Structure formats: structure tokens, C-alpha cells
Tab-separated table of C-alpha atoms in Angstrom:
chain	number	residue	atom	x	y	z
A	1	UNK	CA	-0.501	64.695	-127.677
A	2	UNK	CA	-1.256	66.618	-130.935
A	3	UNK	CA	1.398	68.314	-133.040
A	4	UNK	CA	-0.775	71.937	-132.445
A	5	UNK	CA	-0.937	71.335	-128.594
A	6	UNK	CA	2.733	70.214	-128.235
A	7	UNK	CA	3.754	73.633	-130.035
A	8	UNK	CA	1.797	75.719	-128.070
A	9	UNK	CA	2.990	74.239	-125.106
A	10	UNK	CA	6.558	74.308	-126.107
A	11	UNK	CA	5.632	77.849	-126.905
A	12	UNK	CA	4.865	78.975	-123.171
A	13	UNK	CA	7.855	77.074	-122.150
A	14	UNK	CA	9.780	79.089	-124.169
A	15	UNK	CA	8.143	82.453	-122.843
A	16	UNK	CA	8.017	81.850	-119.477
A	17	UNK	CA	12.233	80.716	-120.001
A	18	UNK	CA	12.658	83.661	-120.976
A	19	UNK	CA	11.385	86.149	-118.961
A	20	UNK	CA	12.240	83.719	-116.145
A	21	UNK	CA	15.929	83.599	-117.106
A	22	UNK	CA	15.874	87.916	-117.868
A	23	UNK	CA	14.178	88.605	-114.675
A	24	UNK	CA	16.136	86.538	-112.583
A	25	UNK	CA	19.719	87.536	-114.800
A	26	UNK	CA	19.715	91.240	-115.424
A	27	UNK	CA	17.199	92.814	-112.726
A	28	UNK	CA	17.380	91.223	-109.900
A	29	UNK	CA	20.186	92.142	-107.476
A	30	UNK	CA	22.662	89.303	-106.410
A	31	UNK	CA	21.515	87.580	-103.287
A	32	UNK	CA	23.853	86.270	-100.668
A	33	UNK	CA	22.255	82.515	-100.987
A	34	UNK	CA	22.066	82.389	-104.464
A	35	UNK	CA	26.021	82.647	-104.308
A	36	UNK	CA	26.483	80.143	-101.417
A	37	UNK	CA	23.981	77.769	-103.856
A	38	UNK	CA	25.903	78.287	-106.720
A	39	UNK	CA	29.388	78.132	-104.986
A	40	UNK	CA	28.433	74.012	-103.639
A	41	UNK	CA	26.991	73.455	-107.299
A	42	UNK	CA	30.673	74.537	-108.490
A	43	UNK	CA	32.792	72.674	-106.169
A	44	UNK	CA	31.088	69.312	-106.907
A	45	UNK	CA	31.407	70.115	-111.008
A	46	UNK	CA	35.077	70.816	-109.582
A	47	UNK	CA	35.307	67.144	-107.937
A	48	UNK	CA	35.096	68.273	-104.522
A	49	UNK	CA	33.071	65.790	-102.447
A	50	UNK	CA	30.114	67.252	-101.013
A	51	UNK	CA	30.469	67.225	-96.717
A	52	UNK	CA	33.841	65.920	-97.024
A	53	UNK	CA	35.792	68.551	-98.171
A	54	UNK	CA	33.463	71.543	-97.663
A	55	UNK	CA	30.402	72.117	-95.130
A	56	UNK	CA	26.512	72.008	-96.171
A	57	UNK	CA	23.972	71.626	-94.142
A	58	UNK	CA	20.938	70.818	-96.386
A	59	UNK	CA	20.401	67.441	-98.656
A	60	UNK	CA	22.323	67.719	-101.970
A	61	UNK	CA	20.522	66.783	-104.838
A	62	UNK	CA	19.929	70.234	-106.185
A	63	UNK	CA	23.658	70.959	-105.945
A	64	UNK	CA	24.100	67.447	-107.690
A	65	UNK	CA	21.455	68.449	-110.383
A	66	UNK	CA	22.699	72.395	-110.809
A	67	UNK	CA	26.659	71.047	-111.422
A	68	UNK	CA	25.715	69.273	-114.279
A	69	UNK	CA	24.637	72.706	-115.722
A	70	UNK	CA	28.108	74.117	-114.529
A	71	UNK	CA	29.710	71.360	-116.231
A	72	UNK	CA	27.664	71.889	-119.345
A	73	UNK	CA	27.483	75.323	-119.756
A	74	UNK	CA	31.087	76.954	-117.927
A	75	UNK	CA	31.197	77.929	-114.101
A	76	UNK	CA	29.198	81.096	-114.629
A	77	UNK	CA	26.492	82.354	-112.168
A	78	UNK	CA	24.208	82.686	-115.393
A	79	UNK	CA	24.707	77.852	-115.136
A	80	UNK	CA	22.732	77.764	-112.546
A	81	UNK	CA	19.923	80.040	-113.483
A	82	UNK	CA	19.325	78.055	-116.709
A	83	UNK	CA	18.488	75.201	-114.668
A	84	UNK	CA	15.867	76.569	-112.168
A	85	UNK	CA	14.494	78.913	-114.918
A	86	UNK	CA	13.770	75.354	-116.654
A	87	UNK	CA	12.146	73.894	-113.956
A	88	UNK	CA	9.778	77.718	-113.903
A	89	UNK	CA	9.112	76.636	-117.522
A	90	UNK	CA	7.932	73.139	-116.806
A	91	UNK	CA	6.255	74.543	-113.746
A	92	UNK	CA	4.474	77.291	-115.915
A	93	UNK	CA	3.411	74.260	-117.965
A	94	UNK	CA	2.068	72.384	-115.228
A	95	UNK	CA	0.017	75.344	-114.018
A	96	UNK	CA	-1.555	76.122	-117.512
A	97	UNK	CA	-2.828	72.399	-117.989
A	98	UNK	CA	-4.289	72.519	-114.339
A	99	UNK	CA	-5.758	76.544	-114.404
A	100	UNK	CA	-5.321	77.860	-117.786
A	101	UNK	CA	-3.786	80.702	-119.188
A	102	UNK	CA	-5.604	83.226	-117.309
A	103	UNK	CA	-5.115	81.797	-113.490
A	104	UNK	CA	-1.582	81.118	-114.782
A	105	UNK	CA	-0.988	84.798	-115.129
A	106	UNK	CA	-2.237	85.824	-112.122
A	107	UNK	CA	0.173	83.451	-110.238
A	108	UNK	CA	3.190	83.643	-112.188
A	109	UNK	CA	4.199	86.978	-110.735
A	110	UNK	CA	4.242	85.730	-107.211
A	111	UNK	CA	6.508	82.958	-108.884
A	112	UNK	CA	9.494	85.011	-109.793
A	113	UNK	CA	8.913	88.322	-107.733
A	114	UNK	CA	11.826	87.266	-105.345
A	115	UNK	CA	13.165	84.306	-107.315
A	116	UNK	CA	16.965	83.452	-106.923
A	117	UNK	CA	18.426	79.858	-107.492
A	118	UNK	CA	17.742	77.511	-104.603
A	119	UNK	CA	17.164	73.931	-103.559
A	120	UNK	CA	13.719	76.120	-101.795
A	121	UNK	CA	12.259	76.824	-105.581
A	122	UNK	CA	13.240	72.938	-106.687
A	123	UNK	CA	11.307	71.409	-104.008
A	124	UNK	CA	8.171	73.573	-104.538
A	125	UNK	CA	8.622	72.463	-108.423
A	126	UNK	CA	8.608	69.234	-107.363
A	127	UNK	CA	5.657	69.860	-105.155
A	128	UNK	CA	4.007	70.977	-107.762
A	129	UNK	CA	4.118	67.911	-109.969
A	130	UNK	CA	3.004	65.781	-106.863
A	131	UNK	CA	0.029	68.283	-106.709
A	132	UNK	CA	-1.066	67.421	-110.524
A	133	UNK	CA	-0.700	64.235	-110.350
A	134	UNK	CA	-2.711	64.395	-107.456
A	135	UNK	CA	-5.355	66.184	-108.978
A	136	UNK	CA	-5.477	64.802	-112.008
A	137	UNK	CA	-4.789	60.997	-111.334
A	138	UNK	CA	-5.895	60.345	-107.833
A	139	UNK	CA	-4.049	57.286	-106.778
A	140	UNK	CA	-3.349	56.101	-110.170
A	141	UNK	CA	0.474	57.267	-109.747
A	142	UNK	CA	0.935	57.504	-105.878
A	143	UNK	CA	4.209	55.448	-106.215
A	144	UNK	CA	5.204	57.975	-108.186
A	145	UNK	CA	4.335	60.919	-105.364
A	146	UNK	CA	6.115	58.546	-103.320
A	147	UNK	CA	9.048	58.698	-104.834
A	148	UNK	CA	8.831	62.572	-105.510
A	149	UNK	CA	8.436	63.047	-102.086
A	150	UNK	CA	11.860	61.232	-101.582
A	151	UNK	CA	13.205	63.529	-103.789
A	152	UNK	CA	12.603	66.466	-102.175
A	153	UNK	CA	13.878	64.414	-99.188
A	154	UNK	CA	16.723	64.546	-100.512
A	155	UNK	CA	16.664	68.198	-101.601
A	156	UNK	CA	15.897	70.080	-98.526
A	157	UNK	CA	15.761	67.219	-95.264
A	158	UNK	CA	13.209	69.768	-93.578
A	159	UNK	CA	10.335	69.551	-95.836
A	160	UNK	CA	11.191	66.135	-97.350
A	161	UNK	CA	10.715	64.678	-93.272
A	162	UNK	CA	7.142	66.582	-93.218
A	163	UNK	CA	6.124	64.994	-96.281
A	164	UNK	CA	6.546	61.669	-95.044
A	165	UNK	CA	3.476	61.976	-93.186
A	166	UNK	CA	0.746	62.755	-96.007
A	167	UNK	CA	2.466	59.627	-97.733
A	168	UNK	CA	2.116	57.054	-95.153
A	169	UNK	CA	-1.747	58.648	-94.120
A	170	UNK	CA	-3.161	58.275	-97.791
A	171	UNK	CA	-1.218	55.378	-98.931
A	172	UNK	CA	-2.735	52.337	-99.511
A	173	UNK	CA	0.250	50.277	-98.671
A	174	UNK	CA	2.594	52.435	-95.976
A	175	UNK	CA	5.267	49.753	-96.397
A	176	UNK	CA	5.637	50.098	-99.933
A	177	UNK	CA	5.277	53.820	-100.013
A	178	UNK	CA	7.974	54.306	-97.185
A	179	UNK	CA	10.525	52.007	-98.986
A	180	UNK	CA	9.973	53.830	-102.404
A	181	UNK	CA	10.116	57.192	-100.679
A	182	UNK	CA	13.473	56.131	-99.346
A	183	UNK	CA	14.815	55.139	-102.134
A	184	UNK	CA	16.386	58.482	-103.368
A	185	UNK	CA	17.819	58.364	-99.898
A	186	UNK	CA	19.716	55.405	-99.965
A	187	UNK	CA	20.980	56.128	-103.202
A	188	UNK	CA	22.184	59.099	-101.912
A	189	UNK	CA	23.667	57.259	-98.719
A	190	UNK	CA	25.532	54.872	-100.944
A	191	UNK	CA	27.037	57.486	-102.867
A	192	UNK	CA	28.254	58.876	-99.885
A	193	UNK	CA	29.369	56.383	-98.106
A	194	UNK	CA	31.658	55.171	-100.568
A	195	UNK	CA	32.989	58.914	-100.602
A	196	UNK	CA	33.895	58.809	-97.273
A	197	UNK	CA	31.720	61.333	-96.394
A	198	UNK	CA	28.354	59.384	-94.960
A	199	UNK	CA	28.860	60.204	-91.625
A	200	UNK	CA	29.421	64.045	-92.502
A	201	UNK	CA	26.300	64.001	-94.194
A	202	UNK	CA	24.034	62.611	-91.230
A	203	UNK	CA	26.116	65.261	-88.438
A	204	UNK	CA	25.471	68.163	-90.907
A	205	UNK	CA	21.966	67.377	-92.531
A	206	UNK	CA	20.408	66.392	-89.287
A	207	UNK	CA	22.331	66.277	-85.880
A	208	UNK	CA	23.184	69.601	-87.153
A	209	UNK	CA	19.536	70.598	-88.481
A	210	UNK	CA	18.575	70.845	-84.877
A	211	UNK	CA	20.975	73.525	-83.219
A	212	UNK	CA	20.340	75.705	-86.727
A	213	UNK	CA	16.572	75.821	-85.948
A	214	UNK	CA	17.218	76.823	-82.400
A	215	UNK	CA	20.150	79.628	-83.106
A	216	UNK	CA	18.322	80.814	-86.275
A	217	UNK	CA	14.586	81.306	-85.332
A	218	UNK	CA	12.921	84.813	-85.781
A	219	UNK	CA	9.602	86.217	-84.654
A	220	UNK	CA	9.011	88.243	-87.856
A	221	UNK	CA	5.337	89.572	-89.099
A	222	UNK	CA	5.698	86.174	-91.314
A	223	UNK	CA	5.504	84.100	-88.543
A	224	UNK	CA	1.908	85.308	-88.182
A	225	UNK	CA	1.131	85.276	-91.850
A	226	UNK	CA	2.520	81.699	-92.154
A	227	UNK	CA	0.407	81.044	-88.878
A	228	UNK	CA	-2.418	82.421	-91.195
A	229	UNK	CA	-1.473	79.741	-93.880
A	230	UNK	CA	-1.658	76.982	-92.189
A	231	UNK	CA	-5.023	77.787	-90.596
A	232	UNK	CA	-6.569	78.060	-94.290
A	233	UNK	CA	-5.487	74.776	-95.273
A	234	UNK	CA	-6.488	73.155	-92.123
A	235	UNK	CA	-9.996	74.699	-92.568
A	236	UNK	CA	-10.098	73.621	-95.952
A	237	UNK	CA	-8.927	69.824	-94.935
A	238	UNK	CA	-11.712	69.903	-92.401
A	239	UNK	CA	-14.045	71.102	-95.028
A	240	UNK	CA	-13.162	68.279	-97.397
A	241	UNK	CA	-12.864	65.401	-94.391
A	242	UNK	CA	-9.211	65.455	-95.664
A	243	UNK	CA	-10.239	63.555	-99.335
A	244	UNK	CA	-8.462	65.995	-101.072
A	245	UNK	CA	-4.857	64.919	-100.445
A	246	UNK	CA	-3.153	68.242	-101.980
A	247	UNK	CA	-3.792	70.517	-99.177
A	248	UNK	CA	-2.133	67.813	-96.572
A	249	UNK	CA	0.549	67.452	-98.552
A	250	UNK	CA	0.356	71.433	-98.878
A	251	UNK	CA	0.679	72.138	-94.782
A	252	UNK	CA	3.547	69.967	-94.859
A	253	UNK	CA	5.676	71.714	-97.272
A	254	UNK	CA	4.574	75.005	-94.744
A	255	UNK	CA	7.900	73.890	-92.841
A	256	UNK	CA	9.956	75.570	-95.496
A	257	UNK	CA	9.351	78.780	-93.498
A	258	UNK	CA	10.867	77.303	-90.418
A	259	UNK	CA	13.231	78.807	-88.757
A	260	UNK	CA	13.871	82.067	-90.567
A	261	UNK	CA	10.372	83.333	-91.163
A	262	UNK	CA	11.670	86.180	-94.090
A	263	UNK	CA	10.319	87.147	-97.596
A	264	UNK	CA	11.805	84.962	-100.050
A	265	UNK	CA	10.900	81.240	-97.564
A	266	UNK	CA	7.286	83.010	-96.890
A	267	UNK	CA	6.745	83.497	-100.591
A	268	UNK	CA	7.854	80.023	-101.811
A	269	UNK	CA	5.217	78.683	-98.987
A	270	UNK	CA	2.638	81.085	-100.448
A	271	UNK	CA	2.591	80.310	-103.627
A	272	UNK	CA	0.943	76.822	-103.269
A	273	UNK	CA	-1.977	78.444	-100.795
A	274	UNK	CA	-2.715	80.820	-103.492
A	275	UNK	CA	-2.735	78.104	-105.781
A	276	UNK	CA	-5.535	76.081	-104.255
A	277	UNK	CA	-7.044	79.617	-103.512
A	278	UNK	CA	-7.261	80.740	-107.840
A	279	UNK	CA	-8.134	76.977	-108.959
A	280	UNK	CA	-11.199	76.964	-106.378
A	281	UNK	CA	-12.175	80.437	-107.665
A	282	UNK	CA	-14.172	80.696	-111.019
A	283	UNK	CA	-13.422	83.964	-112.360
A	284	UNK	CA	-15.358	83.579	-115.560
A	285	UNK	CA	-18.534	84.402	-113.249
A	286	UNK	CA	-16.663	88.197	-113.197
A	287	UNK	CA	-17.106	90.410	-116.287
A	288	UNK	CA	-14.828	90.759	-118.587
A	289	UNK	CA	-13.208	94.385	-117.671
A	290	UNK	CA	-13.116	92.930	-113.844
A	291	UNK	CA	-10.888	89.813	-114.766
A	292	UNK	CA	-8.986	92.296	-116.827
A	293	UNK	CA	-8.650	95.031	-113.712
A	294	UNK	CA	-7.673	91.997	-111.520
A	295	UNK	CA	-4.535	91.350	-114.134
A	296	UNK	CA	-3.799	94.780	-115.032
A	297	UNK	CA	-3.543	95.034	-111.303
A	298	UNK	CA	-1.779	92.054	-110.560
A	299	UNK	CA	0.760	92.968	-113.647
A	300	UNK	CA	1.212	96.558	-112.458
A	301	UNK	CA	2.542	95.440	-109.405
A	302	UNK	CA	4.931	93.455	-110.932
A	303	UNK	CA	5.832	95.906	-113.451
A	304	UNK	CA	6.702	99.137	-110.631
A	305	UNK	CA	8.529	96.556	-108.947
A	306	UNK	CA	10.877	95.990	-112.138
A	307	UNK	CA	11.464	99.208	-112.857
A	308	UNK	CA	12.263	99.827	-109.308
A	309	UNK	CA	14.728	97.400	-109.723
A	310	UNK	CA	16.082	98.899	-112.889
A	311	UNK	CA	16.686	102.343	-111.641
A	312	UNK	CA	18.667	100.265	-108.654
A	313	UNK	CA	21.105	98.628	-110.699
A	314	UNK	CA	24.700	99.768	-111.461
A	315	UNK	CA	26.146	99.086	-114.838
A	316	UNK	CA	29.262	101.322	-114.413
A	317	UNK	CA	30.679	97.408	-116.001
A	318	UNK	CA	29.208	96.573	-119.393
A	319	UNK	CA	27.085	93.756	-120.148
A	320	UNK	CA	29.632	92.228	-122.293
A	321	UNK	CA	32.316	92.233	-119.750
A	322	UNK	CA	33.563	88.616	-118.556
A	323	UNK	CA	32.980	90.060	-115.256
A	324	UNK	CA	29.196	89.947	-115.435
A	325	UNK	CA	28.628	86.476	-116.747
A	326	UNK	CA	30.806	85.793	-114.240
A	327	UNK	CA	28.852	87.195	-110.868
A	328	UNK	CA	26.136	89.478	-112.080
A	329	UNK	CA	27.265	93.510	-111.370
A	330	UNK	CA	24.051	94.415	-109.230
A	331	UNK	CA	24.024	96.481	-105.881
């Protein structure tokens, strides 16, 4: 890579950080999960053994992976945002080299509009990097999308499971692809195990993943819209006699939506969808002041929704205040 396109690169990492890491930090009000997810992160930096000595019922590598950040940077809220506002920089990255800077913009919005910290924005990062490597390498690295696939395996069980089955159907060697996409798990297992705490881990992650879908499932309006989803990417499989692996691999990660059916699991399943939906479309076939209407929309949006967030927030406690690095002072 060149010394001109590393820097510019490095530059939209750095932007997209940023208002990443402001957005998510000072505007958006505190969300019940993102406390449970950063409350497991700090008990493991604390040397508490995850299903041992306190109850989770989804796979634990992002709580492995945002403790580190706890342990680097102090058990503040703020840790944990630093590491998923990262993986939004990487991912903005990702997105720029695949659409350029245009398409980016009109997705990134949809990105962060309801971000919070989660093992749910991980796993579509990690989607994401199976889905250019994908589309720009075919089955030159499928060992690789193997082993991603693992990963989020081992991040959230639900979606990881559902993955499986795009990996064995385009795989070229299903043995091969199955043991590589396990490996994260028996790494995992080992771990576990030696922690006493292997047999927690199974009840809770899966025995228990069964009676959560059933006491937890709702009927909301995106039930239908994710109903919608899935009926666009099966069209488009069909349409492409399934050669283009990404939208298989796509459906699959659908499951994320499963059993709750609210904003924030819909939106983390959209985002993909509209992916495939802006790379297919060639907007430099629009005039100029169109493609700039569609943005200026798409930004406007955005934009009331911040400042209906700003005039929302309480700061009776100042900024500087140990309390607010602490757990951010939002209603």
C-alpha cells in the first residue's frame, strides 16, 4: 500500500472514531444492555470467571475482547466504547474500499443511529469482513471466512449456528471448513473447562438459548419488516442461482432479530440488506444535485435526530465530574 493511500485511510479511521466515539459518548442516552455488556466485560477484567461466578447467556468473546480495554484504559463505561467505536472505524474502512466515499456516507448513518456497545455490532463487524473478502477474493481466503464465522460463533451462539450452513454449502472441503470453524470454539471450551465452568457455559449458552426464545418472542411491526428482509435476499439468491455467496451468508446473520424483534436487533440486520442494496445501485447515472439531495436527505435525518437527542439530555452533573466517565449522566 502507498504512503498517500495509507494516510488517507488512516485519515477516515480517525473521523469516523471520532464521531463514532462522540455520538455514541455524549448524545446518546444510556441503554439498559449497554450496562449489562459492560458490567460482564468488568467482572472478567476483575478475575471473575465468566458462567461460574456470574450468569450470561450468550458466547463470550466480546466480553473477553472489551475487558482488555477495561484493563487498559480504567473500568469506565467510556472502555468499552473505545473498542466497538474501533471496530466502526475499521468497518468504515472496509466499506470505503468496497463502495467509496459516497455509498459510505449514505450508510454510515444507519450504522450508529442506535449504536450502543454489544457483542450484536461485533458480529456484524465481523460479518462484514467475511463479506469483503467474499467479494473481493472469492474463495481465495474461505479458510479464513471459516474461521470468522467461528468467531462470531463464539460471540453470539445464535447467529454463529446459522452461519454454519453457508460454510459447509460453498465450501469446497466441508470437513476442513467445519473443523476450522470450530476451532475458536474449542479454544473457548478449553478455557473453560479448566475454569470449572464448561458445563455452565453449555446449560446457559444453549440448553438455556431455547426457553429464552420461547419466553422472549414478540410479534412487533419488525417481525414483518424482517419477514420483508429475508424475502429480498432470497429473491436476489434466486436471481444469482446462489453464486454470490454474500447474500447466503447475509439471511443467516437475519437470526440476530430472533426472538425480540425491536429497533436496535432490526437495525443491525438492516444494515447488511442495505448494503448489497447501495453497492448494486450506480448512483453516478443520477445528476449531480440528485446524489447531493439523496445525502443532504439522508444527513438531515441524522442531524434532527441529534439534536433531538441533545435537547433530551440532562447535564445538571458536569462533564468533568468522575461521575460521568464513570456511567454517562443521560435520561
Amino acid at each position: 500500500m502507498k504512503k498517500k493511500e495509507f494516510l488517507k485511510l488512516l485519515l477516515l479511521f480517525a473521523i469516523f472514531f471520532m464521531i463514532s466515539f462522540c455520538y455514541g459518548v455524549f448524545f446518546l442516552p444510556l441503554n439498559g444492555d449497554e450496562i449489562w455488556n459492560y458490567g460482564f466485560s468488568y467482572n472478567i477484567a476483575k478475575g471473575l470467571v465468566i458462567y461460574r461466578d456470574f450468569n450470561v447467556m450468550v458466547t463470550p468473546l466480546y466480553f473477553f475482547l472489551s475487558s482488555i480495554f477495561i484493563h487498559l484504559f480504567g473500568n469506565y463505561l467510556i472502555s468499552i466504547h473505545l473498542f466497538d467505536c474501533i471496530l466502526i472505524g475499521f468497518l468504515a474502512i472496509i466499506l470505503y474500499k468496497r463502495l467509496g466515499l459516497y455509498k459510505l456516507l449514505l450508510l454510515y448513518p444507519l450504522i450508529i443511529i442506535y449504536y450502543f456497545p454489544s457483542y450484536n455490532y461485533f458480529s456484524m463487524f465481523l460479518l462484514f469482513v467475511i463479506i469483503y473478502l467474499l467479494d473481493s477474493h472469492d474463495n481465495k481466503y474461505y479458510d479464513v471466512v471459516s474461521f470468522l464465522a467461528g468467531l462470531i460463533f463464539i460471540s453470539k451462539q445464535s447467529i454463529g449456528m446459522f452461519l454454519l450452513i453457508p460454510i459447509l454449502f460453498y465450501s469446497k472441503n466441508r470437513l476442513k471448513s467445519l473443523v476450522i470453524y470450530l476451532i475458536p470454539f474449542f479454544v473457548v471450551s478449553f478455557y473453560l473447562f479448566i475454569q470449572g465452568a464448561f458445563f455452565e457455559f453449555i446449560n446457559y449458552c444453549f440448553l438455556g438459548m431455547f426457553d429464552f426464545g420461547k419466553s422472549n418472542l414478540e410479534f412487533s411491526i419488525f417481525f414483518w419488516l424482517e419477514g420483508f428482509l429475508c424475502l429480498y435476499l432470497i429473491i436476489q439468491m434466486v436471481k444469482g442461482k446462489f453464486k454470490d455467496k454474500k447474500y447466503l451468508f447475509i439471511l443467516m446473520f437475519q437470526v440476530n432479530a430472533y426472538p425480540i424483534f425491536d429497533m436496535n436487533h432490526f437495525v443491525v440486520c438492516l444494515v447488511p440488506v442495505i448494503y448489497c442494496v447501495v453497492k448494486e445501485f450506480n448512483f453516478m447515472r443520477l445528476r449531480f444535485y440528485y446524489r447531493f439531495l439523496l445525502l443532504g436527505c439522508v444527513w438531515s435525518i441524522f442531524v434532527i435526530y441529534v439534536l433531538k437527542l441533545i435537547f433530551s439530555l440532562d447535564y445538571r452533573i458536569s462533564l468533568e465530574s468522575d461521575k460521568f466517565w464513570y456511567l454517562r449522566n443521560n435520561k
